[in-house]
Coordinates of C-alpha atoms in Angstrom, one line a residue:
Chain A
M19 CA 18.5 -31.3 -40.5
R20 CA 18.7 -31.0 -36.8
L21 CA 20.9 -33.5 -34.9
N22 CA 20.5 -34.3 -31.3
K23 CA 23.5 -32.9 -29.5
P24 CA 25.0 -35.1 -26.7
T25 CA 24.0 -33.8 -23.3
P26 CA 27.1 -32.5 -21.5
L27 CA 28.5 -34.8 -18.8
R28 CA 28.5 -33.6 -15.2
P29 CA 32.0 -32.8 -14.0
L30 CA 33.3 -35.2 -11.4
I31 CA 33.3 -32.9 -8.4
H32 CA 32.4 -33.9 -4.8
Y33 CA 29.8 -31.3 -4.0
A34 CA 30.4 -31.5 -0.3
E35 CA 33.9 -30.2 -0.9
L36 CA 32.8 -27.7 -3.4
S37 CA 30.5 -26.0 -0.8
K38 CA 33.5 -25.1 1.3
L39 CA 34.9 -23.1 -1.6
V40 CA 31.9 -21.2 -2.7
S41 CA 28.7 -20.4 -0.9
R42 CA 25.5 -22.3 -1.9
L43 CA 23.2 -20.2 -3.9
K44 CA 19.7 -19.8 -2.5
I45 CA 17.9 -20.0 -5.9
P46 CA 17.2 -23.0 -8.1
V47 CA 19.9 -23.1 -10.8
H48 CA 19.1 -25.2 -13.9
W49 CA 21.8 -27.5 -15.1
H50 CA 21.0 -27.2 -18.7
V51 CA 22.5 -24.1 -20.2
K52 CA 20.0 -22.1 -22.3
K53 CA 21.0 -20.9 -25.7
L54 CA 21.0 -17.1 -25.9
R55 CA 20.6 -15.1 -29.0
R56 CA 23.9 -14.2 -30.5
G57 CA 25.5 -10.9 -29.8
D58 CA 28.4 -9.1 -31.4
V59 CA 31.0 -11.4 -30.1
P60 CA 30.5 -15.1 -30.8
G61 CA 31.1 -18.0 -28.4
P62 CA 31.2 -18.3 -24.6
E63 CA 32.9 -15.0 -24.4
G64 CA 30.2 -13.1 -26.2
R65 CA 27.7 -14.9 -23.9
L66 CA 29.4 -13.6 -20.8
L67 CA 29.7 -10.1 -22.2
K68 CA 25.9 -10.1 -22.8
L69 CA 25.2 -11.3 -19.3
R70 CA 27.6 -8.8 -17.9
A71 CA 25.6 -6.0 -19.3
S72 CA 22.5 -7.4 -17.7
V73 CA 24.1 -7.8 -14.3
T74 CA 25.5 -4.3 -14.4
A75 CA 22.0 -3.0 -15.3
L76 CA 20.5 -5.0 -12.4
F77 CA 22.9 -3.5 -9.9
K78 CA 22.4 0.0 -11.4
Y79 CA 18.6 0.1 -11.6
E80 CA 17.7 -2.6 -9.1
R81 CA 14.7 -3.7 -11.3
I82 CA 15.0 -4.6 -14.9
E83 CA 12.6 -6.2 -17.4
M84 CA 14.1 -8.3 -20.2
D85 CA 13.9 -11.6 -22.0
Y86 CA 13.2 -14.4 -19.6
Y87 CA 16.1 -16.8 -20.2
P88 CA 19.0 -14.2 -20.3
A89 CA 17.5 -12.8 -17.1
D90 CA 17.4 -16.2 -15.5
E91 CA 21.1 -16.7 -16.4
A92 CA 22.1 -13.2 -15.2
R93 CA 20.3 -13.8 -12.0
G94 CA 22.6 -16.7 -11.0
Y95 CA 25.7 -14.5 -11.6
A96 CA 24.2 -11.6 -9.6
E97 CA 23.4 -13.9 -6.7
R98 CA 26.9 -15.4 -6.8
L99 CA 28.5 -11.9 -6.9
I100 CA 26.5 -10.7 -3.9
S101 CA 27.0 -13.8 -1.8
E102 CA 30.8 -13.7 -2.4
A103 CA 30.8 -10.0 -1.5
V104 CA 28.8 -10.7 1.7
R105 CA 31.1 -13.6 2.6
N106 CA 34.5 -12.2 1.8
G107 CA 34.2 -8.4 1.9
P108 CA 36.2 -5.9 -0.1
Q109 CA 39.6 -7.1 1.3
C110 CA 39.5 -10.3 -0.7
P111 CA 41.3 -9.8 -4.0
E112 CA 39.4 -12.5 -5.8
T113 CA 36.1 -11.1 -4.9
M114 CA 37.2 -7.6 -5.8
E115 CA 38.5 -8.9 -9.2
M116 CA 35.2 -10.6 -9.8
A117 CA 33.2 -7.5 -8.9
D118 CA 35.5 -5.4 -11.1
W119 CA 34.8 -7.6 -14.1
W120 CA 31.0 -8.0 -13.6
L121 CA 30.2 -4.4 -12.9
E122 CA 31.2 -2.3 -15.8
E123 CA 30.7 1.0 -14.0
K124 CA 33.1 1.6 -11.1
Q125 CA 30.6 3.4 -8.8
L126 CA 28.6 0.1 -8.8
V127 CA 31.5 -1.6 -7.1
H128 CA 31.3 0.9 -4.3
K129 CA 27.5 0.4 -4.2
L130 CA 28.0 -3.4 -3.9
F131 CA 30.3 -3.2 -0.9
K132 CA 28.8 -0.1 0.8
V133 CA 25.1 -0.4 0.1
L134 CA 24.2 -3.9 -0.9
V135 CA 26.4 -5.9 1.5
P136 CA 25.0 -4.1 4.6
R137 CA 21.5 -4.6 3.2
Y138 CA 21.9 -8.3 2.6
Q139 CA 24.1 -9.1 5.6
N140 CA 21.4 -11.0 7.4
Y141 CA 19.2 -12.2 4.6
P142 CA 18.2 -15.8 5.1
T143 CA 16.7 -15.9 1.6
S144 CA 18.0 -15.1 -1.9
Y145 CA 18.9 -11.6 -2.8
T146 CA 16.8 -11.3 -6.0
N147 CA 13.2 -11.7 -7.1
F148 CA 12.3 -13.1 -10.5
Y149 CA 8.9 -12.9 -12.1
R150 CA 7.4 -13.8 -15.5
A151 CA 6.4 -10.5 -17.2
P152 CA 3.8 -10.0 -19.8
F153 CA 4.7 -9.8 -23.5
W154 CA 2.9 -6.6 -24.1
Y155 CA 1.0 -3.9 -22.2
F156 CA -2.1 -2.0 -23.2
S157 CA -0.6 1.1 -21.7
D158 CA 2.2 0.9 -24.3
G159 CA -0.4 1.4 -27.0
F160 CA -0.8 -2.3 -27.8
Q161 CA -3.7 -2.8 -30.2
P162 CA -4.9 -6.4 -30.4
Q163 CA -4.9 -7.6 -34.0
L164 CA -8.2 -8.8 -35.4
N165 CA -8.2 -12.2 -36.8
E166 CA -9.4 -11.7 -40.4
E167 CA -9.0 -15.4 -41.3
Y168 CA -11.4 -16.5 -38.6
P169 CA -14.0 -13.7 -38.4
D170 CA -16.3 -15.8 -36.3
K171 CA -14.0 -15.7 -33.4
E172 CA -14.6 -13.5 -30.4
I173 CA -12.2 -10.5 -30.0
N174 CA -10.8 -11.8 -26.8
E175 CA -9.8 -15.1 -28.4
T176 CA -7.7 -13.2 -31.0
I177 CA -5.8 -11.1 -28.5
P178 CA -3.0 -13.4 -27.3
A179 CA -0.1 -12.8 -29.5
F180 CA -1.7 -13.3 -32.9
R181 CA 0.9 -13.1 -35.6
T182 CA 3.4 -11.6 -33.2
V183 CA 6.7 -13.2 -32.4
S184 CA 7.1 -12.8 -28.7
Y185 CA 9.8 -14.2 -26.5
P186 CA 9.0 -14.8 -22.9
K187 CA 9.8 -11.8 -20.7
G188 CA 11.0 -11.8 -17.2
L189 CA 11.3 -9.2 -14.5
L190 CA 14.4 -9.3 -12.3
E191 CA 14.9 -7.2 -9.2
L192 CA 17.1 -6.8 -6.2
K193 CA 15.2 -7.3 -2.9
G194 CA 14.8 -4.3 -0.7
N195 CA 14.7 -1.8 -3.7
P196 CA 13.0 1.6 -3.2
Y197 CA 10.3 1.1 -5.9
P198 CA 6.7 0.3 -5.1
P199 CA 6.1 -3.4 -4.8
I200 CA 5.1 -5.3 -7.9
F201 CA 2.2 -7.0 -6.3
P202 CA 0.1 -4.7 -4.1
S203 CA 0.0 -5.6 -0.4
K204 CA -3.0 -7.7 0.6
V205 CA -3.5 -5.9 3.9
T206 CA -7.0 -4.4 3.9
N207 CA -7.4 -0.9 5.0
P208 CA -10.9 0.0 6.4
R209 CA -10.2 3.7 5.7
S210 CA -9.5 3.3 2.0
I211 CA -12.1 4.9 -0.2
Q212 CA -13.7 1.7 -1.5
N213 CA -14.2 0.4 2.0
V214 CA -15.6 3.7 3.3
L215 CA -18.1 3.7 0.4
L216 CA -19.0 0.1 0.9
S217 CA -19.5 0.2 4.6
S218 CA -21.6 3.4 4.4
A219 CA -23.7 1.7 1.7
K220 CA -24.2 -1.2 4.0
D221 CA -25.3 1.1 6.8
F222 CA -27.6 2.9 4.4
Y223 CA -29.4 -0.3 3.2
K224 CA -29.6 -1.7 6.7
S225 CA -31.3 1.4 8.0
K226 CA -33.7 1.2 5.1
E227 CA -34.5 -2.4 5.7
G228 CA -35.2 -2.0 9.4
G229 CA -37.6 0.9 8.7
S230 CA -36.0 2.7 11.7
E231 CA -35.8 6.4 11.5
R232 CA -32.1 6.4 12.3
L233 CA -30.5 8.9 10.0
S234 CA -27.6 7.7 8.0
N235 CA -24.6 10.0 7.7
A236 CA -26.0 11.1 4.3
E237 CA -29.3 12.2 5.7
S238 CA -28.1 13.9 8.8
G239 CA -27.1 16.9 6.7
R240 CA -23.7 17.2 8.3
G241 CA -20.7 17.4 6.1
I242 CA -17.3 16.2 7.2
E243 CA -15.5 19.2 8.6
F244 CA -12.1 19.5 7.0
V245 CA -9.9 19.2 10.1
P246 CA -6.9 16.9 9.7
N247 CA -5.5 15.0 12.7
E248 CA -9.0 14.7 14.1
P249 CA -9.3 11.0 15.0
K250 CA -13.0 11.2 16.0
S251 CA -14.6 11.1 12.6
D252 CA -12.4 8.1 11.6
E253 CA -13.3 6.2 14.8
N254 CA -17.0 6.7 14.1
L255 CA -16.4 5.4 10.6
I256 CA -14.9 2.1 11.8
E257 CA -17.6 1.6 14.5
S258 CA -20.3 2.1 11.9
S259 CA -18.7 -0.7 9.8
K260 CA -18.9 -3.1 12.7
Chain B
M9 CA -20.8 -8.7 -32.3
P10 CA -19.7 -7.8 -35.8
L11 CA -16.0 -8.4 -35.9
R12 CA -14.6 -6.0 -38.4
Q13 CA -15.2 -3.3 -35.8
S14 CA -12.0 -1.9 -34.4
F15 CA -11.5 -0.9 -30.8
H16 CA -11.9 2.8 -31.7
H17 CA -15.6 2.3 -31.8
I18 CA -15.8 0.9 -28.3
T19 CA -15.5 2.9 -25.2
R20 CA -15.6 2.0 -21.6
A21 CA -17.1 4.1 -18.9
G22 CA -17.8 2.8 -15.4
R23 CA -18.8 -0.8 -15.9
W24 CA -20.3 -0.4 -19.3
V25 CA -18.7 -1.2 -22.6
F26 CA -20.6 0.4 -25.5
S27 CA -20.3 1.5 -29.0
K28 CA -20.4 5.1 -30.1
P29 CA -23.5 6.8 -28.7
K30 CA -26.3 8.4 -30.8
N31 CA -27.6 10.8 -28.3
E32 CA -30.2 13.5 -28.4
V33 CA -29.1 15.9 -25.7
C34 CA -25.5 15.2 -24.9
S35 CA -24.0 15.4 -28.3
R36 CA -20.9 17.6 -28.0
N37 CA -17.5 16.1 -27.6
F38 CA -15.8 17.6 -24.6
S39 CA -12.2 17.2 -25.8
N40 CA -12.7 18.3 -29.4
S41 CA -15.2 21.1 -28.8
I42 CA -14.9 24.0 -31.2
P43 CA -13.4 27.0 -29.5
V44 CA -16.1 29.7 -29.4
L45 CA -15.5 32.8 -27.3
N46 CA -18.1 31.7 -24.7
S47 CA -18.2 32.6 -21.1
A48 CA -15.9 29.8 -20.1
L49 CA -13.2 31.0 -22.3
R50 CA -13.6 34.6 -21.2
R51 CA -13.4 33.5 -17.6
S52 CA -10.3 31.5 -18.4
S53 CA -8.6 34.4 -20.1
L54 CA -9.4 36.6 -17.0
F55 CA -7.9 33.8 -14.9
D56 CA -4.7 33.9 -17.0
A57 CA -4.4 37.7 -16.7
E58 CA -4.9 37.6 -13.0
K59 CA -2.4 34.8 -12.6
E60 CA 0.2 36.7 -14.6
K61 CA -0.5 39.8 -12.5
Q62 CA 0.0 37.9 -9.3
R63 CA 3.2 36.4 -10.6
Q64 CA 4.6 39.8 -11.5
A65 CA 3.7 41.1 -8.0
V66 CA 6.2 38.7 -6.4
G67 CA 9.1 40.9 -7.3
R68 CA 12.5 40.0 -5.9
I69 CA 13.0 36.3 -5.6
E70 CA 13.8 35.0 -2.2
K71 CA 14.8 31.5 -1.1
I72 CA 13.1 29.3 1.4
E73 CA 14.1 26.0 2.9
V74 CA 11.6 23.2 2.4
D75 CA 12.0 20.0 4.4
V76 CA 10.4 17.1 2.5
V77 CA 9.4 14.3 4.8
S78 CA 8.8 10.8 3.5
D79 CA 9.1 7.2 4.4
F80 CA 12.5 7.1 2.8
G81 CA 13.9 9.9 4.9
N82 CA 14.0 13.7 4.8
E83 CA 15.3 15.9 2.1
L84 CA 16.1 19.6 2.4
L85 CA 15.3 21.6 -0.7
I86 CA 16.1 25.3 -1.4
M87 CA 13.1 26.7 -3.3
N88 CA 11.8 30.1 -4.5
K89 CA 9.4 31.9 -2.2
D90 CA 5.9 32.5 -3.7
L91 CA 6.9 30.8 -6.9
S92 CA 7.8 27.1 -6.2
T93 CA 5.0 24.7 -5.6
P94 CA 5.0 21.3 -4.0
Y95 CA 4.8 19.9 -7.5
D96 CA 8.1 21.6 -8.2
C97 CA 9.5 20.0 -5.1
T98 CA 8.6 16.5 -6.5
K99 CA 10.7 17.2 -9.5
H100 CA 13.8 17.0 -7.2
I101 CA 12.6 13.7 -5.7
S102 CA 11.0 11.5 -8.4
K103 CA 8.5 11.7 -11.2
F104 CA 6.5 8.9 -9.6
V105 CA 5.8 11.1 -6.6
G106 CA 4.7 14.0 -8.8
Q107 CA 2.3 11.8 -10.7
T108 CA 0.7 10.0 -7.8
A109 CA 0.6 12.5 -5.0
V110 CA -3.0 13.8 -4.5
V111 CA -2.3 16.7 -2.2
A112 CA 0.6 18.0 0.0
L113 CA 0.6 18.6 3.7
V114 CA 2.4 21.6 5.0
D115 CA 3.9 21.5 8.5
S116 CA 2.0 18.2 9.0
N117 CA -1.3 20.0 9.6
Q118 CA -2.4 22.1 6.6
P119 CA -3.4 20.5 3.4
W120 CA -1.9 22.4 0.5
D121 CA -2.6 22.2 -3.3
M122 CA 0.2 20.7 -5.4
H123 CA 0.1 23.7 -7.7
R124 CA 0.0 26.4 -5.0
P125 CA 3.2 28.4 -4.4
L126 CA 4.8 28.0 -1.0
S127 CA 5.0 31.2 0.9
E128 CA 7.4 30.4 3.8
A129 CA 9.9 27.8 5.0
C130 CA 8.0 24.7 6.0
S131 CA 8.1 20.9 6.1
L132 CA 6.2 19.1 3.4
Q133 CA 4.6 15.7 3.0
F134 CA 2.9 14.2 0.0
L135 CA -0.4 12.4 0.6
K136 CA -1.8 9.6 -1.5
T137 CA -5.1 7.7 -1.5
T138 CA -3.2 4.6 -0.7
D139 CA -1.8 5.9 2.6
K140 CA -2.5 4.2 5.9
N141 CA -4.9 7.0 6.8
P142 CA -6.1 8.4 3.5
W143 CA -8.8 10.6 5.0
I144 CA -7.5 14.0 3.7
P145 CA -6.7 12.7 0.1
N146 CA -10.0 10.9 -0.1
N147 CA -11.9 14.1 0.7
V148 CA -9.8 16.1 -1.7
F149 CA -10.4 13.5 -4.4
W150 CA -14.2 13.6 -3.8
R151 CA -14.3 17.4 -4.0
S152 CA -12.2 17.4 -7.2
C153 CA -14.7 14.9 -8.7
S154 CA -17.5 17.4 -8.1
F155 CA -15.4 20.1 -9.6
M156 CA -14.7 18.0 -12.7
L157 CA -18.3 17.1 -13.0
G158 CA -19.0 20.9 -13.2
A159 CA -16.5 21.2 -16.1
V160 CA -18.2 18.3 -17.9
V161 CA -21.7 19.5 -17.4
T162 CA -21.0 23.0 -18.7
E163 CA -19.5 21.5 -21.9
A164 CA -21.6 18.5 -22.5
F165 CA -25.0 20.0 -23.4
R166 CA -26.0 21.5 -26.8
D167 CA -25.3 25.2 -27.3
D168 CA -29.0 26.1 -27.2
I169 CA -29.5 24.6 -23.8
S170 CA -28.4 27.1 -21.1
V171 CA -26.4 25.6 -18.2
I172 CA -25.7 27.7 -15.1
L173 CA -23.7 26.0 -12.3
H174 CA -25.0 26.6 -8.8
S175 CA -22.6 25.0 -6.4
F176 CA -21.4 21.7 -5.0
P177 CA -21.5 20.8 -1.3
S178 CA -18.5 19.9 0.9
P179 CA -17.3 16.4 0.2
N180 CA -19.1 13.7 2.0
I181 CA -17.9 10.2 1.0
Q182 CA -20.3 8.4 3.3
S183 CA -23.2 9.9 1.5
G184 CA -22.3 7.6 -1.4
S185 CA -21.9 10.0 -4.3
F186 CA -20.3 13.3 -5.2
V187 CA -22.7 16.0 -6.2
L188 CA -23.1 19.0 -8.4
D189 CA -26.1 21.3 -8.5
A190 CA -26.8 23.2 -11.7
Y191 CA -29.5 25.0 -13.5
I192 CA -30.3 23.3 -16.9
G193 CA -32.6 25.0 -19.3
L194 CA -34.7 21.9 -19.9
E195 CA -38.2 21.2 -18.5
S196 CA -38.8 17.9 -16.8
W197 CA -35.6 16.3 -18.2
I198 CA -35.2 12.7 -17.3
P199 CA -31.8 11.6 -18.7
A200 CA -31.6 8.5 -20.8
P201 CA -29.1 5.9 -19.7
E202 CA -27.0 6.7 -22.8
E203 CA -26.9 10.4 -21.8
L204 CA -25.6 9.5 -18.3
R205 CA -23.0 7.2 -19.9
Q206 CA -21.9 10.0 -22.2
L207 CA -21.4 12.2 -19.1
S208 CA -19.3 9.4 -17.5
K209 CA -17.3 9.1 -20.7
E210 CA -16.6 12.8 -20.7
M211 CA -15.3 12.5 -17.2
I212 CA -12.9 9.8 -18.3
K213 CA -11.8 11.8 -21.3
L214 CA -11.2 14.8 -19.0
S215 CA -9.2 12.6 -16.7
E216 CA -7.1 11.2 -19.6
R217 CA -6.0 14.8 -20.5
E218 CA -4.3 15.0 -17.0
L219 CA -4.9 18.7 -16.6
P220 CA -3.6 20.4 -13.5
F221 CA -5.9 22.1 -11.0
E222 CA -4.7 25.7 -10.9
R223 CA -5.4 27.8 -7.8
L224 CA -5.8 31.5 -7.4
S225 CA -7.2 33.7 -4.6
V226 CA -8.7 36.9 -6.0
T227 CA -10.4 40.0 -4.8
Q228 CA -14.1 40.7 -5.0
E229 CA -13.9 42.9 -8.2
V230 CA -12.1 40.2 -10.2
A231 CA -14.4 37.4 -9.0
E232 CA -17.5 39.4 -9.8
E233 CA -16.2 40.2 -13.2
M234 CA -15.4 36.6 -13.9
F235 CA -18.8 35.3 -12.8
S236 CA -20.9 38.2 -14.0
D237 CA -23.1 35.9 -16.1
N238 CA -23.9 33.6 -13.2
P239 CA -26.4 35.0 -10.7
Y240 CA -25.9 32.2 -8.3
K241 CA -22.2 32.8 -8.0
I242 CA -22.6 36.5 -7.7
N243 CA -24.8 35.9 -4.7
H244 CA -22.3 33.5 -3.2
I245 CA -19.4 35.9 -3.8
S246 CA -21.2 38.7 -2.0
K247 CA -21.9 36.3 0.9
I248 CA -18.3 35.2 1.1
F249 CA -17.0 38.8 1.2
G250 CA -19.2 39.4 4.3
N251 CA -16.6 37.3 6.3
H252 CA -13.5 37.2 4.1
N253 CA -11.4 39.5 2.0
E254 CA -10.4 36.9 -0.6
V255 CA -12.1 34.1 -2.6
V256 CA -10.3 31.0 -3.9
I257 CA -11.0 30.0 -7.5
Y258 CA -9.8 27.0 -9.4
R259 CA -9.3 26.2 -13.0
V260 CA -9.2 23.0 -15.0
G261 CA -8.7 23.4 -18.7
N262 CA -11.0 26.3 -19.4
H263 CA -13.4 25.7 -16.6
V264 CA -13.2 28.1 -13.6
D265 CA -15.2 27.7 -10.4
I266 CA -15.2 28.8 -6.8
S267 CA -14.2 26.4 -4.2
R268 CA -12.6 26.4 -0.8
G269 CA -10.2 23.7 -1.9
P270 CA -7.8 22.1 -1.7
M271 CA -8.0 20.1 -4.9
M272 CA -6.0 17.2 -6.2
S273 CA -2.9 17.5 -8.3
H274 CA -4.3 16.7 -11.8
T275 CA -7.4 15.2 -13.3
G276 CA -5.6 12.0 -14.3
L277 CA -5.9 10.6 -10.7
I278 CA -9.5 9.5 -11.5
G279 CA -9.4 5.8 -12.4
R280 CA -13.1 4.8 -12.7
C281 CA -16.1 7.0 -12.8
T282 CA -19.8 6.8 -13.2
I283 CA -22.3 9.5 -13.4
A284 CA -25.2 7.6 -11.9
S285 CA -28.2 9.9 -11.9
T286 CA -29.7 13.4 -12.0
H287 CA -32.5 14.6 -9.7
Y288 CA -34.7 17.6 -10.0
L289 CA -34.8 19.7 -6.9
K290 CA -38.1 21.4 -7.1
E291 CA -37.6 24.1 -4.5
D292 CA -34.4 25.3 -6.0
Q293 CA -35.3 24.6 -9.6
L294 CA -31.9 22.9 -10.0
Y295 CA -30.7 19.6 -11.3
R296 CA -28.6 17.6 -8.9
F297 CA -26.0 15.5 -10.7
Q298 CA -24.6 12.5 -8.8
G299 CA -21.7 10.2 -9.5
V300 CA -19.3 7.8 -7.9
A301 CA -15.6 7.4 -8.7
L302 CA -12.5 5.6 -7.6
P303 CA -8.9 6.9 -7.7
K304 CA -6.5 5.4 -10.2
G305 CA -5.0 2.1 -9.0
H306 CA -7.9 1.3 -6.6
K307 CA -9.4 -2.0 -7.6
L308 CA -13.0 -3.1 -6.9
N309 CA -14.9 -5.9 -8.5
H310 CA -17.9 -5.2 -10.7
Y311 CA -20.5 -6.5 -8.2
A312 CA -19.2 -4.3 -5.4
Y313 CA -18.9 -1.3 -7.7
G314 CA -22.5 -2.0 -8.9
I315 CA -23.7 -1.7 -5.3
L316 CA -22.1 1.8 -5.1
E317 CA -23.6 2.7 -8.5
K318 CA -27.1 1.6 -7.4
R319 CA -26.8 3.7 -4.2
A320 CA -25.6 6.7 -6.2
M321 CA -28.8 6.5 -8.2
L322 CA -30.9 7.4 -5.1
L323 CA -31.2 11.1 -4.2
N324 CA -28.2 12.2 -2.1
S325 CA -29.8 14.6 0.3
H326 CA -26.5 16.0 1.6
M327 CA -26.9 19.8 1.8
I328 CA -29.6 20.5 -0.7
P329 CA -29.3 24.3 -1.3
S330 CA -32.7 25.3 0.0
E331 CA -32.4 23.2 3.2
A332 CA -28.8 23.9 3.8
S333 CA -29.1 27.6 3.7
L334 CA -31.3 27.5 6.8
S335 CA -28.7 26.0 9.0
Y336 CA -25.5 27.1 7.2
E337 CA -24.5 30.6 6.4
P338 CA -22.8 30.7 4.0
T339 CA -22.5 27.2 2.5
P340 CA -19.3 25.6 3.9
E341 CA -17.7 24.8 0.5
Y342 CA -17.6 28.5 -0.3
A343 CA -15.9 29.6 2.8
T344 CA -12.3 30.5 2.2
E345 CA -9.3 29.9 4.3
A346 CA -8.0 33.4 3.5
K347 CA -7.4 35.8 6.4
E348 CA -10.4 37.1 8.2
V349 CA -11.3 40.8 7.7
S350 CA -9.4 42.5 10.5
N351 CA -11.9 45.4 11.2

């Protein structure tokens, strides 16, 4: 039988005074502590050890994918560590002690003060990004299970996590990392291959509708000369799309 | 839809999802074809021998400095002269660059194949179709699509139907489709939609194998020996050697063809592909295969892609062989960038 645990009481601290001691984090931190799956060491210590591995991995690889709730917890500690490092620098013994404990590999302590602190010196925002990640990927060879109990169902209805235990996944990254962005930029490029194809198709159909004898590029019989750094052909292309 | 069907019976090519085809003409499976010592294999083995010969001719290994220029800063690499390729350079940078780069740019003006050895110290850039100005990689991609279509067409037909590739014109993206001209031993063949879909499917299968485009420049004797069974190519080769003393050939899998190049790094860069139509060119007695494709990672909704497919169904009159030969001598795609004959 499951008993309702009493909710923990908030400690009686004046928050205005607290903010003088530690910097205010720029991410939403949930008050309720999530239960994590048990590791090798039980209790709060084991919990911290698990989170330490995640924080170390985050500082090492700059983008990690893991279970959502541990990642959310680890994010807070990573933010705290970076903000302390930015605020106090390597001379502060408390900050150095904290970095020494949270980063299991010593070269990451150097990375924190020599690479990340200069990077985040003037960041007005948080230092990490956090996304929800999918449970599975088709590219990993995921085969959707067919639902044999309900054979009348469409295939697509049976895809989401049928008979699979899946914990929510999260993707945690340090901002300013060298990897390609997670979401492609929405800036449109008129020279990308789709846009070249579509604008030339538009020209083609327009010339057909008007019945004019203007030859499209296709019919003029002139191939593109393969000369790089020749802006002329590209300029023509953009003009034609207008 | 019967639901016991597993996903192995469903394939996607272009915008169609269809079950396993029951075709009449296009019945051979490209990826699982039985190895017969046909002309393609013979050509491929000749290619192997020539490649090995050129590799032996390098002799003493010398070092060159290659300066790789990228958005994240420059990197100086010490590579082997006449052995190391731009692809080898990417191994020192990141796997991602090696997978996504379409073509390299040497000394910021000369497009260079990813699998072509570097001959002297140079600066190197890697070009992708997602660049700000993707004009070079786009054209390289379009040319490579024509080349891959040649590989698919030679393999896709039944053994008793003779297929002789003629040529493919220089890439013209604005014409709406990439093109391949070939002689097919069929009279008044109008392909069924399933046959075209099968060809599209073979293109996707070829792209899934991620085969590299290998480049070689060879002498007249070797080229003529390779293409001895193809009268069109023999004709082209003799035309080329009027102006040049080398001809550039490429290989994907077992398929060897002449092209000026450069080609893209590997076949896996094709994301979406449709072979839209074939047209019979009466004067040349050739079939013109037309298709449209997008590089991997480029997204386009079905409606817009449908517009491109519809346009690719119409005859692409870009450099039809009989008309082009009047104004162009020889056809530009076959011109090589090798040194001009000095005398």
